JSON list of C-alpha atoms in Angstrom, two decimals:
[
{"chain": "A", "resi": 42, "resn": "UNK", "atom": "CA", "xyz": [-18.34, -8.88, 7.81]},
{"chain": "A", "resi": 43, "resn": "UNK", "atom": "CA", "xyz": [-17.01, -6.15, 5.54]},
{"chain": "A", "resi": 44, "resn": "UNK", "atom": "CA", "xyz": [-13.78, -6.45, 3.65]},
{"chain": "A", "resi": 45, "resn": "UNK", "atom": "CA", "xyz": [-11.92, -7.02, 0.42]},
{"chain": "A", "resi": 46, "resn": "UNK", "atom": "CA", "xyz": [-11.53, -10.44, -1.11]},
{"chain": "A", "resi": 47, "resn": "UNK", "atom": "CA", "xyz": [-9.02, -11.45, -3.73]},
{"chain": "A", "resi": 48, "resn": "UNK", "atom": "CA", "xyz": [-9.05, -14.79, -5.43]},
{"chain": "A", "resi": 49, "resn": "UNK", "atom": "CA", "xyz": [-7.25, -17.02, -5.88]},
{"chain": "A", "resi": 50, "resn": "UNK", "atom": "CA", "xyz": [-4.47, -16.77, -3.29]},
{"chain": "A", "resi": 51, "resn": "UNK", "atom": "CA", "xyz": [-1.97, -18.42, -5.66]},
{"chain": "A", "resi": 52, "resn": "UNK", "atom": "CA", "xyz": [-2.17, -18.48, -9.44]},
{"chain": "A", "resi": 53, "resn": "UNK", "atom": "CA", "xyz": [0.05, -20.17, -11.99]},
{"chain": "A", "resi": 54, "resn": "UNK", "atom": "CA", "xyz": [-0.04, -19.45, -15.69]},
{"chain": "A", "resi": 55, "resn": "UNK", "atom": "CA", "xyz": [2.03, -20.28, -18.73]},
{"chain": "A", "resi": 56, "resn": "UNK", "atom": "CA", "xyz": [3.95, -17.52, -20.45]},
{"chain": "A", "resi": 57, "resn": "UNK", "atom": "CA", "xyz": [1.90, -15.82, -23.17]},
{"chain": "A", "resi": 58, "resn": "UNK", "atom": "CA", "xyz": [-1.47, -16.40, -21.52]},
{"chain": "A", "resi": 59, "resn": "UNK", "atom": "CA", "xyz": [-3.68, -13.63, -20.24]},
{"chain": "A", "resi": 60, "resn": "UNK", "atom": "CA", "xyz": [-4.91, -14.02, -16.68]},
{"chain": "A", "resi": 61, "resn": "UNK", "atom": "CA", "xyz": [-7.57, -12.14, -14.70]},
{"chain": "A", "resi": 62, "resn": "UNK", "atom": "CA", "xyz": [-7.26, -11.47, -10.97]},
{"chain": "A", "resi": 63, "resn": "UNK", "atom": "CA", "xyz": [-10.44, -10.96, -9.00]},
{"chain": "A", "resi": 64, "resn": "UNK", "atom": "CA", "xyz": [-11.08, -8.20, -6.44]},
{"chain": "A", "resi": 65, "resn": "UNK", "atom": "CA", "xyz": [-14.40, -7.72, -4.63]},
{"chain": "A", "resi": 66, "resn": "UNK", "atom": "CA", "xyz": [-15.27, -5.34, -1.79]},
{"chain": "A", "resi": 67, "resn": "UNK", "atom": "CA", "xyz": [-18.39, -4.95, 0.32]},
{"chain": "A", "resi": 68, "resn": "UNK", "atom": "CA", "xyz": [-17.25, -1.81, 2.13]},
{"chain": "A", "resi": 69, "resn": "UNK", "atom": "CA", "xyz": [-19.28, 0.47, -0.16]},
{"chain": "A", "resi": 70, "resn": "UNK", "atom": "CA", "xyz": [-16.09, 2.30, -1.11]},
{"chain": "A", "resi": 71, "resn": "UNK", "atom": "CA", "xyz": [-16.07, 4.39, -4.25]},
{"chain": "A", "resi": 72, "resn": "UNK", "atom": "CA", "xyz": [-12.37, 4.14, -5.03]},
{"chain": "A", "resi": 73, "resn": "UNK", "atom": "CA", "xyz": [-10.45, 0.95, -5.82]},
{"chain": "A", "resi": 74, "resn": "UNK", "atom": "CA", "xyz": [-6.81, 0.33, -6.64]},
{"chain": "A", "resi": 75, "resn": "UNK", "atom": "CA", "xyz": [-4.41, -2.33, -7.93]},
{"chain": "A", "resi": 76, "resn": "UNK", "atom": "CA", "xyz": [-0.79, -2.52, -6.80]},
{"chain": "A", "resi": 77, "resn": "UNK", "atom": "CA", "xyz": [2.02, -4.94, -7.40]},
{"chain": "A", "resi": 78, "resn": "UNK", "atom": "CA", "xyz": [4.77, -5.75, -4.96]},
{"chain": "A", "resi": 79, "resn": "UNK", "atom": "CA", "xyz": [8.12, -7.23, -5.94]},
{"chain": "A", "resi": 80, "resn": "UNK", "atom": "CA", "xyz": [10.78, -8.46, -3.49]},
{"chain": "A", "resi": 81, "resn": "UNK", "atom": "CA", "xyz": [12.54, -5.54, -1.80]},
{"chain": "A", "resi": 82, "resn": "UNK", "atom": "CA", "xyz": [10.20, -3.08, -3.45]},
{"chain": "A", "resi": 83, "resn": "UNK", "atom": "CA", "xyz": [7.38, -0.94, -2.22]},
{"chain": "A", "resi": 84, "resn": "UNK", "atom": "CA", "xyz": [3.89, -1.12, -3.62]},
{"chain": "A", "resi": 85, "resn": "UNK", "atom": "CA", "xyz": [3.59, 0.29, -7.12]},
{"chain": "A", "resi": 86, "resn": "UNK", "atom": "CA", "xyz": [0.25, 1.51, -8.45]},
{"chain": "A", "resi": 87, "resn": "UNK", "atom": "CA", "xyz": [-1.02, -0.20, -11.60]},
{"chain": "A", "resi": 88, "resn": "UNK", "atom": "CA", "xyz": [-4.53, 1.22, -12.05]},
{"chain": "A", "resi": 89, "resn": "UNK", "atom": "CA", "xyz": [-7.10, 2.98, -9.93]},
{"chain": "A", "resi": 90, "resn": "UNK", "atom": "CA", "xyz": [-10.79, 3.78, -10.23]},
{"chain": "A", "resi": 91, "resn": "UNK", "atom": "CA", "xyz": [-12.68, 6.56, -8.49]},
{"chain": "A", "resi": 92, "resn": "UNK", "atom": "CA", "xyz": [-16.15, 5.59, -9.64]},
{"chain": "A", "resi": 93, "resn": "UNK", "atom": "CA", "xyz": [-17.94, 2.95, -11.68]},
{"chain": "A", "resi": 94, "resn": "UNK", "atom": "CA", "xyz": [-17.10, 2.94, -15.40]},
{"chain": "A", "resi": 95, "resn": "UNK", "atom": "CA", "xyz": [-14.06, 5.15, -14.85]},
{"chain": "A", "resi": 96, "resn": "UNK", "atom": "CA", "xyz": [-10.43, 4.27, -14.22]},
{"chain": "A", "resi": 97, "resn": "UNK", "atom": "CA", "xyz": [-6.97, 5.79, -14.64]},
{"chain": "A", "resi": 98, "resn": "UNK", "atom": "CA", "xyz": [-3.52, 4.44, -15.26]},
{"chain": "A", "resi": 99, "resn": "UNK", "atom": "CA", "xyz": [-1.11, 4.35, -12.38]},
{"chain": "A", "resi": 100, "resn": "UNK", "atom": "CA", "xyz": [2.67, 4.32, -12.52]},
{"chain": "A", "resi": 101, "resn": "UNK", "atom": "CA", "xyz": [3.12, 0.92, -14.17]},
{"chain": "A", "resi": 102, "resn": "UNK", "atom": "CA", "xyz": [-0.01, 0.28, -16.28]},
{"chain": "A", "resi": 103, "resn": "UNK", "atom": "CA", "xyz": [1.72, -1.17, -19.34]},
{"chain": "A", "resi": 104, "resn": "UNK", "atom": "CA", "xyz": [0.68, -4.77, -19.96]},
{"chain": "A", "resi": 105, "resn": "UNK", "atom": "CA", "xyz": [-2.35, -4.56, -17.67]},
{"chain": "A", "resi": 106, "resn": "UNK", "atom": "CA", "xyz": [-6.04, -3.79, -18.17]},
{"chain": "A", "resi": 107, "resn": "UNK", "atom": "CA", "xyz": [-8.96, -3.26, -15.81]},
{"chain": "A", "resi": 108, "resn": "UNK", "atom": "CA", "xyz": [-12.72, -2.78, -15.81]},
{"chain": "A", "resi": 109, "resn": "UNK", "atom": "CA", "xyz": [-15.11, -1.25, -13.29]},
{"chain": "A", "resi": 110, "resn": "UNK", "atom": "CA", "xyz": [-18.63, -2.28, -14.25]},
{"chain": "A", "resi": 111, "resn": "UNK", "atom": "CA", "xyz": [-19.82, -2.57, -10.66]},
{"chain": "A", "resi": 112, "resn": "UNK", "atom": "CA", "xyz": [-18.94, -0.62, -7.54]},
{"chain": "A", "resi": 113, "resn": "UNK", "atom": "CA", "xyz": [-17.99, -3.81, -5.73]},
{"chain": "A", "resi": 114, "resn": "UNK", "atom": "CA", "xyz": [-15.70, -5.30, -8.35]},
{"chain": "A", "resi": 115, "resn": "UNK", "atom": "CA", "xyz": [-12.41, -4.23, -9.97]},
{"chain": "A", "resi": 116, "resn": "UNK", "atom": "CA", "xyz": [-10.80, -7.14, -11.87]},
{"chain": "A", "resi": 117, "resn": "UNK", "atom": "CA", "xyz": [-7.26, -6.85, -13.21]},
{"chain": "A", "resi": 118, "resn": "UNK", "atom": "CA", "xyz": [-6.13, -8.63, -16.37]},
{"chain": "A", "resi": 119, "resn": "UNK", "atom": "CA", "xyz": [-2.44, -9.34, -16.75]},
{"chain": "A", "resi": 120, "resn": "UNK", "atom": "CA", "xyz": [-1.83, -9.60, -20.48]},
{"chain": "A", "resi": 121, "resn": "UNK", "atom": "CA", "xyz": [0.91, -11.33, -22.40]},
{"chain": "A", "resi": 122, "resn": "UNK", "atom": "CA", "xyz": [2.37, -7.87, -23.06]},
{"chain": "A", "resi": 123, "resn": "UNK", "atom": "CA", "xyz": [3.47, -7.56, -19.43]},
{"chain": "A", "resi": 124, "resn": "UNK", "atom": "CA", "xyz": [7.18, -8.37, -19.48]},
{"chain": "A", "resi": 125, "resn": "UNK", "atom": "CA", "xyz": [7.59, -9.48, -15.86]},
{"chain": "A", "resi": 126, "resn": "UNK", "atom": "CA", "xyz": [4.18, -10.59, -14.60]},
{"chain": "A", "resi": 127, "resn": "UNK", "atom": "CA", "xyz": [5.36, -12.77, -11.73]},
{"chain": "A", "resi": 128, "resn": "UNK", "atom": "CA", "xyz": [4.62, -10.73, -8.59]},
{"chain": "A", "resi": 129, "resn": "UNK", "atom": "CA", "xyz": [2.35, -10.30, -5.58]},
{"chain": "A", "resi": 130, "resn": "UNK", "atom": "CA", "xyz": [-0.76, -8.33, -6.57]},
{"chain": "A", "resi": 131, "resn": "UNK", "atom": "CA", "xyz": [-2.74, -6.30, -4.06]},
{"chain": "A", "resi": 132, "resn": "UNK", "atom": "CA", "xyz": [-6.16, -4.75, -4.42]},
{"chain": "A", "resi": 133, "resn": "UNK", "atom": "CA", "xyz": [-7.33, -1.90, -2.19]},
{"chain": "A", "resi": 134, "resn": "UNK", "atom": "CA", "xyz": [-10.30, 0.37, -1.71]},
{"chain": "A", "resi": 135, "resn": "UNK", "atom": "CA", "xyz": [-10.99, 3.65, 0.04]},
{"chain": "A", "resi": 136, "resn": "UNK", "atom": "CA", "xyz": [-13.67, 6.16, 0.84]},
{"chain": "A", "resi": 137, "resn": "UNK", "atom": "CA", "xyz": [-13.25, 9.76, -0.25]},
{"chain": "A", "resi": 138, "resn": "UNK", "atom": "CA", "xyz": [-11.06, 10.65, 2.68]},
{"chain": "A", "resi": 139, "resn": "UNK", "atom": "CA", "xyz": [-9.01, 8.17, 4.61]},
{"chain": "A", "resi": 140, "resn": "UNK", "atom": "CA", "xyz": [-6.74, 5.23, 4.40]},
{"chain": "A", "resi": 141, "resn": "UNK", "atom": "CA", "xyz": [-6.84, 2.49, 1.81]},
{"chain": "A", "resi": 142, "resn": "UNK", "atom": "CA", "xyz": [-7.92, -0.98, 2.91]},
{"chain": "A", "resi": 143, "resn": "UNK", "atom": "CA", "xyz": [-6.10, -3.86, 1.31]},
{"chain": "A", "resi": 144, "resn": "UNK", "atom": "CA", "xyz": [-7.13, -7.34, 0.33]},
{"chain": "A", "resi": 145, "resn": "UNK", "atom": "CA", "xyz": [-5.02, -10.43, 1.17]},
{"chain": "A", "resi": 146, "resn": "UNK", "atom": "CA", "xyz": [-3.26, -10.43, -2.22]},
{"chain": "A", "resi": 147, "resn": "UNK", "atom": "CA", "xyz": [-2.76, -12.87, -5.09]},
{"chain": "A", "resi": 148, "resn": "UNK", "atom": "CA", "xyz": [0.64, -14.31, -5.88]},
{"chain": "A", "resi": 149, "resn": "UNK", "atom": "CA", "xyz": [0.92, -14.81, -9.63]},
{"chain": "A", "resi": 150, "resn": "UNK", "atom": "CA", "xyz": [3.64, -17.02, -11.01]},
{"chain": "A", "resi": 151, "resn": "UNK", "atom": "CA", "xyz": [4.17, -17.21, -14.74]},
{"chain": "A", "resi": 152, "resn": "UNK", "atom": "CA", "xyz": [6.03, -20.33, -15.82]},
{"chain": "B", "resi": 221, "resn": "UNK", "atom": "CA", "xyz": [12.93, 8.99, -8.96]},
{"chain": "B", "resi": 222, "resn": "UNK", "atom": "CA", "xyz": [11.81, 7.72, -5.59]},
{"chain": "B", "resi": 223, "resn": "UNK", "atom": "CA", "xyz": [9.58, 10.27, -3.90]},
{"chain": "B", "resi": 224, "resn": "UNK", "atom": "CA", "xyz": [9.22, 8.35, -0.64]},
{"chain": "B", "resi": 225, "resn": "UNK", "atom": "CA", "xyz": [12.36, 6.81, 0.82]},
{"chain": "B", "resi": 226, "resn": "UNK", "atom": "CA", "xyz": [12.85, 4.40, 3.67]},
{"chain": "B", "resi": 227, "resn": "UNK", "atom": "CA", "xyz": [16.60, 4.20, 3.85]},
{"chain": "B", "resi": 228, "resn": "UNK", "atom": "CA", "xyz": [16.82, 1.41, 6.41]},
{"chain": "B", "resi": 229, "resn": "UNK", "atom": "CA", "xyz": [15.83, -1.93, 4.87]},
{"chain": "B", "resi": 230, "resn": "UNK", "atom": "CA", "xyz": [15.82, -3.55, 8.30]},
{"chain": "B", "resi": 231, "resn": "UNK", "atom": "CA", "xyz": [15.80, -2.78, 12.02]},
{"chain": "B", "resi": 232, "resn": "UNK", "atom": "CA", "xyz": [16.24, -5.07, 14.99]},
{"chain": "B", "resi": 233, "resn": "UNK", "atom": "CA", "xyz": [15.20, -4.13, 18.56]},
{"chain": "B", "resi": 234, "resn": "UNK", "atom": "CA", "xyz": [14.71, -5.85, 21.89]},
{"chain": "B", "resi": 235, "resn": "UNK", "atom": "CA", "xyz": [11.26, -6.47, 23.27]},
{"chain": "B", "resi": 236, "resn": "UNK", "atom": "CA", "xyz": [10.14, -3.60, 25.50]},
{"chain": "B", "resi": 237, "resn": "UNK", "atom": "CA", "xyz": [12.43, -1.05, 23.88]},
{"chain": "B", "resi": 238, "resn": "UNK", "atom": "CA", "xyz": [11.50, 1.69, 21.43]},
{"chain": "B", "resi": 239, "resn": "UNK", "atom": "CA", "xyz": [11.41, 1.08, 17.67]},
{"chain": "B", "resi": 240, "resn": "UNK", "atom": "CA", "xyz": [11.93, 4.11, 15.45]},
{"chain": "B", "resi": 241, "resn": "UNK", "atom": "CA", "xyz": [11.24, 3.78, 11.75]},
{"chain": "B", "resi": 242, "resn": "UNK", "atom": "CA", "xyz": [12.15, 6.65, 9.47]},
{"chain": "B", "resi": 243, "resn": "UNK", "atom": "CA", "xyz": [10.82, 7.95, 6.19]},
{"chain": "B", "resi": 244, "resn": "UNK", "atom": "CA", "xyz": [11.89, 10.85, 3.96]},
{"chain": "B", "resi": 245, "resn": "UNK", "atom": "CA", "xyz": [10.00, 12.38, 1.08]},
{"chain": "B", "resi": 246, "resn": "UNK", "atom": "CA", "xyz": [10.93, 14.73, -1.73]},
{"chain": "B", "resi": 247, "resn": "UNK", "atom": "CA", "xyz": [7.58, 15.97, -3.01]},
{"chain": "B", "resi": 248, "resn": "UNK", "atom": "CA", "xyz": [6.61, 19.09, -1.08]},
{"chain": "B", "resi": 249, "resn": "UNK", "atom": "CA", "xyz": [3.02, 18.70, -2.32]},
{"chain": "B", "resi": 250, "resn": "UNK", "atom": "CA", "xyz": [2.46, 15.63, -0.14]},
{"chain": "B", "resi": 251, "resn": "UNK", "atom": "CA", "xyz": [-0.02, 16.56, 2.56]},
{"chain": "B", "resi": 252, "resn": "UNK", "atom": "CA", "xyz": [-1.13, 13.25, 4.07]},
{"chain": "B", "resi": 253, "resn": "UNK", "atom": "CA", "xyz": [1.09, 10.48, 5.36]},
{"chain": "B", "resi": 254, "resn": "UNK", "atom": "CA", "xyz": [0.33, 6.94, 6.45]},
{"chain": "B", "resi": 255, "resn": "UNK", "atom": "CA", "xyz": [2.09, 3.96, 7.95]},
{"chain": "B", "resi": 256, "resn": "UNK", "atom": "CA", "xyz": [1.14, 0.41, 7.03]},
{"chain": "B", "resi": 257, "resn": "UNK", "atom": "CA", "xyz": [2.25, -2.88, 8.55]},
{"chain": "B", "resi": 258, "resn": "UNK", "atom": "CA", "xyz": [2.60, -5.97, 6.40]},
{"chain": "B", "resi": 259, "resn": "UNK", "atom": "CA", "xyz": [3.15, -9.63, 7.21]},
{"chain": "B", "resi": 260, "resn": "UNK", "atom": "CA", "xyz": [4.49, -11.97, 4.49]},
{"chain": "B", "resi": 261, "resn": "UNK", "atom": "CA", "xyz": [1.92, -13.08, 1.89]},
{"chain": "B", "resi": 262, "resn": "UNK", "atom": "CA", "xyz": [-0.74, -10.79, 3.36]},
{"chain": "B", "resi": 263, "resn": "UNK", "atom": "CA", "xyz": [-2.12, -7.39, 2.45]},
{"chain": "B", "resi": 264, "resn": "UNK", "atom": "CA", "xyz": [-0.87, -4.33, 4.34]},
{"chain": "B", "resi": 265, "resn": "UNK", "atom": "CA", "xyz": [-2.93, -3.12, 7.28]},
{"chain": "B", "resi": 266, "resn": "UNK", "atom": "CA", "xyz": [-3.28, 0.53, 8.16]},
{"chain": "B", "resi": 267, "resn": "UNK", "atom": "CA", "xyz": [-1.55, 1.64, 11.36]},
{"chain": "B", "resi": 268, "resn": "UNK", "atom": "CA", "xyz": [-1.64, 5.38, 11.73]},
{"chain": "B", "resi": 269, "resn": "UNK", "atom": "CA", "xyz": [-1.76, 8.55, 9.68]},
{"chain": "B", "resi": 270, "resn": "UNK", "atom": "CA", "xyz": [-0.95, 12.23, 9.95]},
{"chain": "B", "resi": 271, "resn": "UNK", "atom": "CA", "xyz": [-1.94, 15.26, 7.94]},
{"chain": "B", "resi": 272, "resn": "UNK", "atom": "CA", "xyz": [0.43, 18.08, 7.17]},
{"chain": "B", "resi": 273, "resn": "UNK", "atom": "CA", "xyz": [-1.38, 20.45, 9.54]},
{"chain": "B", "resi": 274, "resn": "UNK", "atom": "CA", "xyz": [-0.11, 18.40, 12.49]},
{"chain": "B", "resi": 275, "resn": "UNK", "atom": "CA", "xyz": [3.34, 17.42, 13.65]},
{"chain": "B", "resi": 276, "resn": "UNK", "atom": "CA", "xyz": [2.37, 14.50, 15.87]},
{"chain": "B", "resi": 277, "resn": "UNK", "atom": "CA", "xyz": [-0.32, 11.87, 16.05]},
{"chain": "B", "resi": 278, "resn": "UNK", "atom": "CA", "xyz": [-0.58, 9.19, 18.70]},
{"chain": "B", "resi": 279, "resn": "UNK", "atom": "CA", "xyz": [-2.54, 5.95, 18.86]},
{"chain": "B", "resi": 280, "resn": "UNK", "atom": "CA", "xyz": [-1.73, 3.64, 21.73]},
{"chain": "B", "resi": 281, "resn": "UNK", "atom": "CA", "xyz": [1.82, 2.37, 21.37]},
{"chain": "B", "resi": 282, "resn": "UNK", "atom": "CA", "xyz": [2.23, 4.06, 17.98]},
{"chain": "B", "resi": 283, "resn": "UNK", "atom": "CA", "xyz": [3.20, 7.69, 17.43]},
{"chain": "B", "resi": 284, "resn": "UNK", "atom": "CA", "xyz": [3.98, 9.36, 14.13]},
{"chain": "B", "resi": 285, "resn": "UNK", "atom": "CA", "xyz": [6.02, 12.55, 14.00]},
{"chain": "B", "resi": 286, "resn": "UNK", "atom": "CA", "xyz": [6.12, 14.85, 10.98]},
{"chain": "B", "resi": 287, "resn": "UNK", "atom": "CA", "xyz": [8.85, 17.41, 10.31]},
{"chain": "B", "resi": 288, "resn": "UNK", "atom": "CA", "xyz": [7.69, 19.29, 7.22]},
{"chain": "B", "resi": 289, "resn": "UNK", "atom": "CA", "xyz": [10.75, 21.49, 6.92]},
{"chain": "B", "resi": 290, "resn": "UNK", "atom": "CA", "xyz": [12.98, 18.42, 6.81]},
{"chain": "B", "resi": 291, "resn": "UNK", "atom": "CA", "xyz": [10.46, 16.43, 4.75]},
{"chain": "B", "resi": 292, "resn": "UNK", "atom": "CA", "xyz": [10.82, 13.65, 7.27]},
{"chain": "B", "resi": 293, "resn": "UNK", "atom": "CA", "xyz": [8.48, 11.50, 9.28]},
{"chain": "B", "resi": 294, "resn": "UNK", "atom": "CA", "xyz": [9.05, 8.77, 11.79]},
{"chain": "B", "resi": 295, "resn": "UNK", "atom": "CA", "xyz": [7.03, 6.05, 13.46]},
{"chain": "B", "resi": 296, "resn": "UNK", "atom": "CA", "xyz": [7.74, 5.28, 17.11]},
{"chain": "B", "resi": 297, "resn": "UNK", "atom": "CA", "xyz": [6.57, 2.03, 18.67]},
{"chain": "B", "resi": 298, "resn": "UNK", "atom": "CA", "xyz": [6.77, 1.91, 22.45]},
{"chain": "B", "resi": 299, "resn": "UNK", "atom": "CA", "xyz": [7.09, -0.64, 23.93]},
{"chain": "B", "resi": 300, "resn": "UNK", "atom": "CA", "xyz": [7.99, -2.95, 21.08]},
{"chain": "B", "resi": 301, "resn": "UNK", "atom": "CA", "xyz": [6.50, -6.43, 21.11]},
{"chain": "B", "resi": 302, "resn": "UNK", "atom": "CA", "xyz": [7.47, -9.59, 19.17]},
{"chain": "B", "resi": 303, "resn": "UNK", "atom": "CA", "xyz": [4.12, -9.38, 17.33]},
{"chain": "B", "resi": 304, "resn": "UNK", "atom": "CA", "xyz": [5.25, -6.06, 15.87]},
{"chain": "B", "resi": 305, "resn": "UNK", "atom": "CA", "xyz": [7.78, -7.92, 13.73]},
{"chain": "B", "resi": 306, "resn": "UNK", "atom": "CA", "xyz": [6.72, -7.14, 10.16]},
{"chain": "B", "resi": 307, "resn": "UNK", "atom": "CA", "xyz": [7.53, -4.91, 7.20]},
{"chain": "B", "resi": 308, "resn": "UNK", "atom": "CA", "xyz": [6.48, -1.29, 7.74]},
{"chain": "B", "resi": 309, "resn": "UNK", "atom": "CA", "xyz": [5.65, 0.88, 4.75]},
{"chain": "B", "resi": 310, "resn": "UNK", "atom": "CA", "xyz": [5.53, 4.63, 4.77]},
{"chain": "B", "resi": 311, "resn": "UNK", "atom": "CA", "xyz": [3.10, 6.16, 2.25]},
{"chain": "B", "resi": 312, "resn": "UNK", "atom": "CA", "xyz": [2.32, 9.71, 1.18]},
{"chain": "B", "resi": 313, "resn": "UNK", "atom": "CA", "xyz": [-0.37, 11.38, -0.86]},
{"chain": "B", "resi": 314, "resn": "UNK", "atom": "CA", "xyz": [-1.37, 14.64, -2.48]},
{"chain": "B", "resi": 315, "resn": "UNK", "atom": "CA", "xyz": [-4.96, 15.74, -2.15]},
{"chain": "B", "resi": 316, "resn": "UNK", "atom": "CA", "xyz": [-6.00, 15.49, -5.75]},
{"chain": "B", "resi": 317, "resn": "UNK", "atom": "CA", "xyz": [-9.28, 17.32, -5.43]},
{"chain": "B", "resi": 318, "resn": "UNK", "atom": "CA", "xyz": [-11.09, 14.19, -6.47]},
{"chain": "B", "resi": 319, "resn": "UNK", "atom": "CA", "xyz": [-12.55, 11.37, -4.48]},
{"chain": "B", "resi": 320, "resn": "UNK", "atom": "CA", "xyz": [-9.49, 9.28, -3.91]},
{"chain": "B", "resi": 321, "resn": "UNK", "atom": "CA", "xyz": [-6.03, 9.45, -2.54]},
{"chain": "B", "resi": 322, "resn": "UNK", "atom": "CA", "xyz": [-3.22, 8.12, -4.70]},
{"chain": "B", "resi": 323, "resn": "UNK", "atom": "CA", "xyz": [-0.59, 6.74, -2.37]},
{"chain": "B", "resi": 324, "resn": "UNK", "atom": "CA", "xyz": [3.13, 6.68, -3.05]},
{"chain": "B", "resi": 325, "resn": "UNK", "atom": "CA", "xyz": [4.86, 4.00, -1.01]},
{"chain": "B", "resi": 326, "resn": "UNK", "atom": "CA", "xyz": [8.39, 3.63, 0.26]},
{"chain": "B", "resi": 327, "resn": "UNK", "atom": "CA", "xyz": [10.19, 0.30, -0.13]},
{"chain": "B", "resi": 328, "resn": "UNK", "atom": "CA", "xyz": [9.55, -0.71, 3.46]},
{"chain": "B", "resi": 329, "resn": "UNK", "atom": "CA", "xyz": [11.58, -1.49, 6.58]},
{"chain": "B", "resi": 330, "resn": "UNK", "atom": "CA", "xyz": [11.65, -4.97, 8.07]},
{"chain": "B", "resi": 331, "resn": "UNK", "atom": "CA", "xyz": [11.30, -4.67, 11.84]},
{"chain": "B", "resi": 332, "resn": "UNK", "atom": "CA", "xyz": [12.36, -7.60, 13.99]},
{"chain": "B", "resi": 333, "resn": "UNK", "atom": "CA", "xyz": [11.54, -7.48, 17.70]},
{"chain": "B", "resi": 334, "resn": "UNK", "atom": "CA", "xyz": [13.58, -10.00, 19.65]},
{"chain": "B", "resi": 335, "resn": "UNK", "atom": "CA", "xyz": [12.13, -11.56, 22.83]}
]
């Protein structure tokens, strides 16, 4: 059963702590993406990766970091430098041509 | 500067009637457009897409129209059903020459279909 998994569904962290969000796909897609969604806002691109060991900054990369050591995995770290980390985070993947498939999302709340 | 605009935050229609969701874009380089549907606390799901070489694409109850000269696209849902109630995002991309599409999303329109 192919798809994208994100864990956990809900995540709580104290201010000043780094936190890593998991994203795994078994669709054999080359490209993977991280977005954040805030209330009343569209999806904004944080980072994306076209192939293993390569990634590029999106529109709002400040305060975030990623790695792409395996084709299936694209974890996102929200660092303490991110000013407003509380948001709904979405991971997606795509083949070379075609639509992006999204995971179920992780809601991060920083207390 | 918002490159993809969905100017109606919400839309309410009666079951069985037509729903029309609109989207405008400013970047003339966009050549591929998509519509996604999203329920609360879930990831968006792909609905339908259209490339700039077409002006219409149809899939069941969903039809997307593209007017390149006006930089405008619309999603028609006929007939509308209560299960269509969700947030609809318009997205656009520029073929980058690489192996991925970067998508630029609008802010979404909340569609409510009343029984």
